[in-house]
Amino acid sequence: MNAVNNGTRKAEPAAYTAKASLTQPVLSVSNLTKTYGRKTALNNVTFDIEPGRIVGLLGTNGSGKSTLMRIAAGLAQPSSGQVTVAGEPVGVRSKGLVSFMPDAPVTEDWMRIKDAMGFYRDFYADFDSAKASEMLQFMKLNPDDRVTSLSKGMKERLQLTLAFSRRSKLYLLDEPIGGVDPVARGKILDAILEFYDEDSSVVITTHLVRDIERIFDQVAFIRNGELVLMDEVETLRTRTGKSVDELFREVFAE
Amino acid sequence: MSIEFDNNLPIYLQIMNYIKRQIVSGILAPGDKILSVRELAAELQINPNTIQRTFQELEREEIVETRRGLGRFVTSEESKIMEIKKEMAGELLEKFVQGMKELGFAERDIVSIVSEAVEQEGEAHERSK
């Protein structure tokens, strides 16, 4: 294990029970509806995410999960309802609190990895250089490599490194393990567990539930723009005797 | 010792058993320091709050104790470790007896089969020395 010892980041999560209610949600969504013309992408969705949580936002293609991510990231506006990040309504000011890892590259073809890091450092005031270089090492990324020369797995590693190198309240990772080999997948999961911070929360969209379900605190199932289920994963396992993957297949069976 | 998780069962229970097995098999000795939440979460690729819950349950069962500022340690009380052994043996036996009954063996047959098996195992062990 690549142990990086940093007193503050290594602090253990607050007591398992003494959570919620006292703290302000990192992400609060209430009665959110989003329509595009006549099409309803999200229909009256309500939920909160507390600090220190890793939440899986699960749904098939076109379920509305990406729309929800874009709204939380401040890249799209709700048609109705409220969405706040650490109490701040989504918009220009909330963008500073959210680090979004889109499923498409954020880098330009001419860049080397160090240029991409430089771009983030210049662009974001909350960029943490020490964390970024630790993470580059952990991910075995060479700063001098061109981004165009990277494999799919290495590109995903870079994307995650960029997203996590900011000190944000909310990290939104859109399909971070989509289309990468099992080795890169394992490394990405390791990095999330190693570098996430207990005062913030991480929301991860995926349809590869089996590979990732053990790192979630909670999962939310989005189907046809509606939130059909949200619960603690351990509670779900206890109550149903099923894995999240199995439940996912049941809920989304056609 | 590695661990294969079954996603159909609560993970914290599986990690509790994993740590108990490490204790009874001596991989973790009485009084040994155990990994931090973050370390074990990273090693097992498990959600940190799940690990936290595992430790809380182990503390409640007095198998693990926290010393302020020093970390978590395996209990030094041998009686506690004996208790875990008995508990795990009980689970094994229960499964075994149930399995034998399903095969149609009567209780006294099970007893003689077990003592025979133990004897044979002992002799084989002697010969291999």
PDB file of N, CA and C in Angstrom, chain A residues 6 11 23 45 88 95 127:
ATOM      1  N   ASN A   6      -0.268  12.152   6.043  1.00  0.00           N
ATOM      2  CA  ASN A   6      -0.541  13.573   6.153  1.00  0.00           C
ATOM      3  C   ASN A   6      -1.597  13.696   7.241  1.00  0.00           C
ATOM      4  N   ALA A  11      -7.049  11.790   9.170  1.00  0.00           N
ATOM      5  CA  ALA A  11      -7.976  11.769  10.303  1.00  0.00           C
ATOM      6  C   ALA A  11      -9.115  10.812   9.998  1.00  0.00           C
ATOM      7  N   THR A  23     -25.030  18.551  11.019  1.00  0.00           N
ATOM      8  CA  THR A  23     -24.201  19.148   9.989  1.00  0.00           C
ATOM      9  C   THR A  23     -25.044  19.568   8.795  1.00  0.00           C
ATOM     10  N   VAL A  45     -37.182  15.503  -7.913  1.00  0.00           N
ATOM     11  CA  VAL A  45     -36.178  14.722  -7.173  1.00  0.00           C
ATOM     12  C   VAL A  45     -35.778  15.454  -5.892  1.00  0.00           C
ATOM     13  N   GLU A  88     -25.138  26.903  -0.428  1.00  0.00           N
ATOM     14  CA  GLU A  88     -25.060  27.912  -1.502  1.00  0.00           C
ATOM     15  C   GLU A  88     -25.897  27.442  -2.709  1.00  0.00           C
ATOM     16  N   LYS A  95     -19.953  27.071  -7.890  1.00  0.00           N
ATOM     17  CA  LYS A  95     -18.964  26.393  -8.740  1.00  0.00           C
ATOM     18  C   LYS A  95     -17.614  26.259  -8.049  1.00  0.00           C
ATOM     19  N   PHE A 127      -6.640  24.951  -5.803  1.00  0.00           N
ATOM     20  CA  PHE A 127      -5.738  23.894  -6.262  1.00  0.00           C
ATOM     21  C   PHE A 127      -4.675  23.605  -5.203  1.00  0.00           C
TER      22      PHE A 127
END
